[in-house]
Amino acid sequence: MRREEGSGTDRSDVNGGRRPQPDGYAAEAADEEEQILRRFRQGERDAFEWLVRKYRQPAVRFAYQLTGDYHMAEDLTQECFAVVLVYPEKYDFRASFKTYLYTILRHKCIDALRRQRKVQTGIQGPRHAAEDREGQAAEFRDSRQGSGETENNPEMLAVIREQDREWVRRMLALKPDYRMAVYLVDVSQMNYAQAAAIMQRSTVSFKVLLHRARKKLRQIYEQEEWEGELRRTGASISG
């Protein structure tokens, strides 16, 4: 699922509705987007709406990874696109539009979480917070469902939803920086340089962070497997 570090093509994951295409197609798509970005810089509303259609859902998923709140993620993404619309001249083509958008969105998420902590300190108990996060995970899981074959195959859909629930729950167990690093590379398929730019780290520092995040995610998975095996063994003995 990961991209090679040297790749210059910025592709979204299959959850974003696009599959890897031949190099010629990717080059043509990149040229089309560059033309649209230049029109956007000139203030053309149609070009902005094209960017919203392409990047809104990936941006919402990214914001959710930072906030753990799907509704907040939607609101912050909307705010982010509002900033992009009002200040088109700030995009200078030095980075991909996706990198630029995610960088703005990351700052908005961090600010929103800081404000939320100040408001909610001492108000929400851990049990209710856990319940809310489970509900948000369910919403995010539903938002990632595709269409087509799975809609007509209840068994397949059930398996996918179960896998997504486990994946989301494990991701939410990571601290925000770890979640972001894993999401940018392993889900959004960004290369190390792009992801590092969004997180405002050097490439070397980002690689270290990603390594630690993947290690922690693996430890969570292994711990769950071990605990599950203990439960199964205990059940068989008591039976």
mmCIF file of C-alpha atoms in Angstrom:
data_model
loop_
_atom_site.group_PDB
_atom_site.id
_atom_site.type_symbol
_atom_site.label_atom_id
_atom_site.label_comp_id
_atom_site.label_asym_id
_atom_site.label_seq_id
_atom_site.Cartn_x
_atom_site.Cartn_y
_atom_site.Cartn_z
ATOM 1 C CA MET A 1 0.000 0.000 0.000
ATOM 2 C CA ARG A 2 2.956 2.346 0.513
ATOM 3 C CA ARG A 3 4.544 4.379 -2.232
ATOM 4 C CA GLU A 4 8.228 4.362 -2.982
ATOM 5 C CA GLU A 5 9.961 7.393 -1.560
ATOM 6 C CA GLY A 6 11.240 8.649 -4.875
ATOM 7 C CA SER A 7 7.882 8.685 -6.581
ATOM 8 C CA GLY A 8 6.653 12.091 -7.681
ATOM 9 C CA THR A 9 3.095 11.064 -8.432
ATOM 10 C CA ASP A 10 0.571 12.003 -5.799
ATOM 11 C CA ARG A 11 -2.197 9.412 -5.924
ATOM 12 C CA SER A 12 -5.065 8.999 -3.521
ATOM 13 C CA ASP A 13 -5.909 5.627 -1.998
ATOM 14 C CA VAL A 14 -8.679 3.406 -3.329
ATOM 15 C CA ASN A 15 -10.955 4.700 -0.553
ATOM 16 C CA GLY A 16 -10.808 8.069 -2.286
ATOM 17 C CA GLY A 17 -12.440 6.543 -5.343
ATOM 18 C CA ARG A 18 -9.421 6.301 -7.652
ATOM 19 C CA ARG A 19 -7.231 3.368 -8.563
ATOM 20 C CA PRO A 20 -3.609 3.484 -9.752
ATOM 21 C CA GLN A 21 -3.433 4.341 -13.459
ATOM 22 C CA PRO A 22 -0.726 3.983 -16.122
ATOM 23 C CA ASP A 23 2.023 6.609 -16.096
ATOM 24 C CA GLY A 24 0.610 8.311 -19.187
ATOM 25 C CA TYR A 25 -2.746 8.732 -17.510
ATOM 26 C CA ALA A 26 -1.114 10.109 -14.358
ATOM 27 C CA ALA A 27 0.883 12.649 -16.374
ATOM 28 C CA GLU A 28 -2.231 13.753 -18.240
ATOM 29 C CA ALA A 29 -4.168 14.085 -14.959
ATOM 30 C CA ALA A 30 -1.316 16.115 -13.437
ATOM 31 C CA ASP A 31 -1.314 18.467 -16.432
ATOM 32 C CA GLU A 32 -5.075 18.884 -16.149
ATOM 33 C CA GLU A 33 -4.833 19.701 -12.447
ATOM 34 C CA GLU A 34 -2.061 22.230 -13.035
ATOM 35 C CA GLN A 35 -4.221 24.035 -15.584
ATOM 36 C CA ILE A 36 -7.142 24.029 -13.156
ATOM 37 C CA LEU A 37 -4.913 25.377 -10.370
ATOM 38 C CA ARG A 38 -3.776 28.226 -12.609
ATOM 39 C CA ARG A 39 -7.411 29.045 -13.385
ATOM 40 C CA PHE A 40 -8.184 28.872 -9.670
ATOM 41 C CA ARG A 41 -5.379 31.333 -8.959
ATOM 42 C CA GLN A 42 -7.033 33.698 -11.425
ATOM 43 C CA GLY A 43 -10.245 33.527 -9.421
ATOM 44 C CA GLU A 44 -12.348 31.136 -11.524
ATOM 45 C CA ARG A 45 -15.075 29.640 -9.343
ATOM 46 C CA ASP A 46 -15.479 26.538 -11.507
ATOM 47 C CA ALA A 47 -11.830 25.647 -10.922
ATOM 48 C CA PHE A 48 -12.267 25.985 -7.157
ATOM 49 C CA GLU A 49 -15.353 23.761 -7.229
ATOM 50 C CA TRP A 50 -13.352 21.135 -9.164
ATOM 51 C CA LEU A 51 -10.748 21.136 -6.389
ATOM 52 C CA VAL A 52 -13.445 20.784 -3.739
ATOM 53 C CA ARG A 53 -14.980 17.800 -5.520
ATOM 54 C CA LYS A 54 -11.603 16.089 -5.785
ATOM 55 C CA TYR A 55 -10.157 16.805 -2.345
ATOM 56 C CA ARG A 56 -13.040 17.313 0.069
ATOM 57 C CA GLN A 57 -13.568 13.691 1.129
ATOM 58 C CA PRO A 58 -9.831 12.875 1.456
ATOM 59 C CA ALA A 59 -9.467 16.061 3.528
ATOM 60 C CA VAL A 60 -12.347 15.085 5.816
ATOM 61 C CA ARG A 61 -10.775 11.666 6.399
ATOM 62 C CA PHE A 62 -7.425 13.290 7.141
ATOM 63 C CA ALA A 63 -8.980 15.730 9.614
ATOM 64 C CA TYR A 64 -10.820 12.876 11.296
ATOM 65 C CA GLN A 65 -7.514 11.118 11.938
ATOM 66 C CA LEU A 66 -6.348 14.182 13.858
ATOM 67 C CA THR A 67 -9.536 15.024 15.738
ATOM 68 C CA GLY A 68 -11.322 11.692 16.224
ATOM 69 C CA ASP A 69 -14.567 13.598 15.599
ATOM 70 C CA TYR A 70 -16.204 13.195 12.194
ATOM 71 C CA HIS A 71 -18.484 16.234 12.482
ATOM 72 C CA MET A 72 -15.570 18.403 13.574
ATOM 73 C CA ALA A 73 -13.547 17.077 10.657
ATOM 74 C CA GLU A 74 -16.278 18.118 8.213
ATOM 75 C CA ASP A 75 -16.556 21.601 9.734
ATOM 76 C CA LEU A 76 -12.805 22.177 9.733
ATOM 77 C CA THR A 77 -12.507 20.996 6.147
ATOM 78 C CA GLN A 78 -15.222 23.469 5.183
ATOM 79 C CA GLU A 79 -13.325 26.248 6.968
ATOM 80 C CA CYS A 80 -10.133 25.212 5.237
ATOM 81 C CA PHE A 81 -11.685 25.433 1.779
ATOM 82 C CA ALA A 82 -13.126 28.835 2.715
ATOM 83 C CA VAL A 83 -9.589 30.078 3.407
ATOM 84 C CA VAL A 84 -8.384 28.620 0.109
ATOM 85 C CA LEU A 85 -11.221 30.359 -1.746
ATOM 86 C CA VAL A 86 -10.630 33.762 -0.145
ATOM 87 C CA TYR A 87 -6.841 33.711 -0.618
ATOM 88 C CA PRO A 88 -6.142 31.893 -3.923
ATOM 89 C CA GLU A 89 -2.903 33.835 -4.396
ATOM 90 C CA LYS A 90 -1.361 32.091 -1.380
ATOM 91 C CA TYR A 91 -0.995 28.857 -3.338
ATOM 92 C CA ASP A 92 2.369 29.263 -5.103
ATOM 93 C CA PHE A 93 2.893 25.822 -6.735
ATOM 94 C CA ARG A 94 5.927 25.060 -4.557
ATOM 95 C CA ALA A 95 4.072 22.003 -3.215
ATOM 96 C CA SER A 96 1.205 19.927 -4.530
ATOM 97 C CA PHE A 97 -2.234 21.343 -3.823
ATOM 98 C CA LYS A 98 -2.964 18.356 -1.592
ATOM 99 C CA THR A 99 0.114 19.077 0.530
ATOM 100 C CA TYR A 100 -0.864 22.753 0.726
ATOM 101 C CA LEU A 101 -4.452 21.918 1.704
ATOM 102 C CA TYR A 102 -3.464 19.352 4.330
ATOM 103 C CA THR A 103 -0.968 21.763 5.884
ATOM 104 C CA ILE A 104 -3.680 24.385 6.410
ATOM 105 C CA LEU A 105 -6.067 21.731 7.674
ATOM 106 C CA ARG A 106 -3.541 20.359 10.151
ATOM 107 C CA HIS A 107 -3.157 23.790 11.760
ATOM 108 C CA LYS A 108 -6.932 24.205 11.998
ATOM 109 C CA CYS A 109 -7.285 20.778 13.623
ATOM 110 C CA ILE A 110 -4.598 21.501 16.192
ATOM 111 C CA ASP A 111 -6.177 24.866 17.071
ATOM 112 C CA ALA A 112 -9.647 23.298 17.346
ATOM 113 C CA LEU A 113 -8.396 20.537 19.633
ATOM 114 C CA ARG A 114 -6.692 23.071 21.906
ATOM 115 C CA ARG A 115 -9.909 25.078 22.196
ATOM 116 C CA GLN A 116 -11.891 21.898 22.834
ATOM 117 C CA ARG A 117 -9.584 20.814 25.656
ATOM 118 C CA LYS A 118 -10.032 24.153 27.401
ATOM 119 C CA VAL A 119 -13.823 23.891 27.183
ATOM 120 C CA GLN A 120 -14.172 20.212 28.048
ATOM 121 C CA THR A 121 -11.625 19.935 30.861
ATOM 122 C CA GLY A 122 -13.378 18.402 33.836
ATOM 123 C CA ILE A 123 -16.728 18.155 32.044
ATOM 124 C CA GLN A 124 -16.624 14.884 30.119
ATOM 125 C CA GLY A 125 -15.732 11.705 31.993
ATOM 126 C CA PRO A 126 -13.600 8.979 30.424
ATOM 127 C CA ARG A 127 -16.523 6.571 29.985
ATOM 128 C CA HIS A 128 -18.574 9.063 27.975
ATOM 129 C CA ALA A 129 -15.540 10.106 25.946
ATOM 130 C CA ALA A 130 -14.937 6.479 25.000
ATOM 131 C CA GLU A 131 -18.572 6.073 23.966
ATOM 132 C CA ASP A 132 -18.392 9.172 21.795
ATOM 133 C CA ARG A 133 -15.238 7.964 20.097
ATOM 134 C CA GLU A 134 -16.840 4.617 19.337
ATOM 135 C CA GLY A 135 -19.780 6.376 17.737
ATOM 136 C CA GLN A 136 -17.476 8.600 15.716
ATOM 137 C CA ALA A 137 -15.490 5.577 14.590
ATOM 138 C CA ALA A 138 -18.724 4.007 13.340
ATOM 139 C CA GLU A 139 -19.560 7.156 11.379
ATOM 140 C CA PHE A 140 -16.105 7.260 9.837
ATOM 141 C CA ARG A 141 -16.268 3.567 9.016
ATOM 142 C CA ASP A 142 -19.574 4.056 7.213
ATOM 143 C CA SER A 143 -18.145 6.996 5.282
ATOM 144 C CA ARG A 144 -15.364 4.782 3.920
ATOM 145 C CA GLN A 145 -17.704 2.200 2.426
ATOM 146 C CA GLY A 146 -17.531 1.930 -1.320
ATOM 147 C CA SER A 147 -20.228 1.075 -3.799
ATOM 148 C CA GLY A 148 -20.756 -1.634 -6.389
ATOM 149 C CA GLU A 149 -20.095 -5.264 -5.585
ATOM 150 C CA THR A 150 -20.051 -4.919 -1.788
ATOM 151 C CA GLU A 151 -23.513 -3.326 -1.715
ATOM 152 C CA ASN A 152 -24.935 -6.454 -3.310
ATOM 153 C CA ASN A 153 -22.981 -8.847 -1.127
ATOM 154 C CA PRO A 154 -24.052 -8.587 2.548
ATOM 155 C CA GLU A 155 -21.452 -11.094 3.734
ATOM 156 C CA MET A 156 -18.600 -9.238 2.054
ATOM 157 C CA LEU A 157 -19.892 -5.917 3.377
ATOM 158 C CA ALA A 158 -20.053 -7.339 6.912
ATOM 159 C CA VAL A 159 -16.428 -8.502 6.690
ATOM 160 C CA ILE A 160 -15.244 -5.118 5.376
ATOM 161 C CA ARG A 161 -17.112 -3.243 8.081
ATOM 162 C CA GLU A 162 -15.647 -5.469 10.785
ATOM 163 C CA GLN A 163 -12.141 -4.944 9.432
ATOM 164 C CA ASP A 164 -12.688 -1.199 9.226
ATOM 165 C CA ARG A 165 -13.990 -1.066 12.781
ATOM 166 C CA GLU A 166 -10.897 -2.821 14.079
ATOM 167 C CA TRP A 167 -8.588 -0.631 12.001
ATOM 168 C CA VAL A 168 -10.248 2.621 13.108
ATOM 169 C CA ARG A 169 -10.233 1.553 16.755
ATOM 170 C CA ARG A 170 -6.519 0.768 16.629
ATOM 171 C CA MET A 171 -5.750 4.037 14.874
ATOM 172 C CA LEU A 172 -7.667 5.973 17.522
ATOM 173 C CA ALA A 173 -5.517 4.282 20.179
ATOM 174 C CA LEU A 174 -2.439 6.000 18.713
ATOM 175 C CA LYS A 175 -1.450 9.510 19.714
ATOM 176 C CA PRO A 176 -2.324 12.145 17.068
ATOM 177 C CA ASP A 177 1.143 12.514 15.512
ATOM 178 C CA TYR A 178 1.391 8.749 15.071
ATOM 179 C CA ARG A 179 -2.091 8.578 13.516
ATOM 180 C CA MET A 180 -1.237 11.378 11.132
ATOM 181 C CA ALA A 181 2.041 9.811 9.998
ATOM 182 C CA VAL A 182 0.470 6.419 9.309
ATOM 183 C CA TYR A 183 -2.504 7.970 7.562
ATOM 184 C CA LEU A 184 -0.485 10.222 5.260
ATOM 185 C CA VAL A 185 1.808 7.462 3.986
ATOM 186 C CA ASP A 186 -0.122 4.210 4.328
ATOM 187 C CA VAL A 187 -3.588 5.495 3.471
ATOM 188 C CA SER A 188 -3.201 8.742 1.514
ATOM 189 C CA GLN A 189 -0.190 7.252 -0.313
ATOM 190 C CA MET A 190 1.973 10.360 0.070
ATOM 191 C CA ASN A 191 5.726 10.090 -0.192
ATOM 192 C CA TYR A 192 7.956 10.865 2.780
ATOM 193 C CA ALA A 193 8.807 14.379 1.623
ATOM 194 C CA GLN A 194 5.153 15.381 1.182
ATOM 195 C CA ALA A 195 4.099 13.923 4.531
ATOM 196 C CA ALA A 196 7.064 15.521 6.307
ATOM 197 C CA ALA A 197 6.159 18.916 4.835
ATOM 198 C CA ILE A 198 2.591 18.656 6.130
ATOM 199 C CA MET A 199 3.807 17.724 9.596
ATOM 200 C CA GLN A 200 6.526 20.394 9.465
ATOM 201 C CA ARG A 201 9.329 17.939 10.084
ATOM 202 C CA SER A 202 12.485 17.031 8.255
ATOM 203 C CA THR A 203 12.261 13.907 6.122
ATOM 204 C CA VAL A 204 14.587 12.057 8.492
ATOM 205 C CA SER A 205 12.553 13.072 11.536
ATOM 206 C CA PHE A 206 9.345 12.013 9.816
ATOM 207 C CA LYS A 207 10.756 8.583 8.948
ATOM 208 C CA VAL A 208 11.629 8.035 12.603
ATOM 209 C CA LEU A 209 8.128 9.096 13.641
ATOM 210 C CA LEU A 210 6.502 6.799 11.088
ATOM 211 C CA HIS A 211 8.661 3.877 12.183
ATOM 212 C CA ARG A 212 7.612 4.402 15.803
ATOM 213 C CA ALA A 213 3.958 4.785 14.813
ATOM 214 C CA ARG A 214 3.943 1.546 12.829
ATOM 215 C CA LYS A 215 5.725 -0.226 15.656
ATOM 216 C CA LYS A 216 3.121 0.989 18.149
ATOM 217 C CA LEU A 217 0.278 -0.034 15.841
ATOM 218 C CA ARG A 218 1.841 -3.481 15.519
ATOM 219 C CA GLN A 219 2.161 -3.737 19.305
ATOM 220 C CA ILE A 220 -1.526 -2.869 19.714
ATOM 221 C CA TYR A 221 -2.452 -5.566 17.222
ATOM 222 C CA GLU A 222 -0.205 -8.167 18.863
ATOM 223 C CA GLN A 223 -1.526 -7.302 22.327
ATOM 224 C CA GLU A 224 -5.101 -7.773 21.117
ATOM 225 C CA GLU A 225 -4.197 -11.093 19.517
ATOM 226 C CA TRP A 226 -2.553 -12.268 22.731
ATOM 227 C CA GLU A 227 -5.513 -11.198 24.872
ATOM 228 C CA GLY A 228 -7.914 -12.845 22.441
ATOM 229 C CA GLU A 229 -5.953 -16.088 22.615
ATOM 230 C CA LEU A 230 -6.056 -15.988 26.408
ATOM 231 C CA ARG A 231 -9.823 -15.542 26.337
ATOM 232 C CA ARG A 232 -10.240 -18.415 23.911
ATOM 233 C CA THR A 233 -7.976 -20.679 25.990
ATOM 234 C CA GLY A 234 -9.753 -19.745 29.208
ATOM 235 C CA ALA A 235 -13.122 -20.410 27.633
ATOM 236 C CA SER A 236 -12.060 -23.845 26.443
ATOM 237 C CA ILE A 237 -10.642 -24.775 29.850
ATOM 238 C CA SER A 238 -13.693 -23.586 31.766
ATOM 239 C CA GLY A 239 -15.939 -25.456 29.318
#
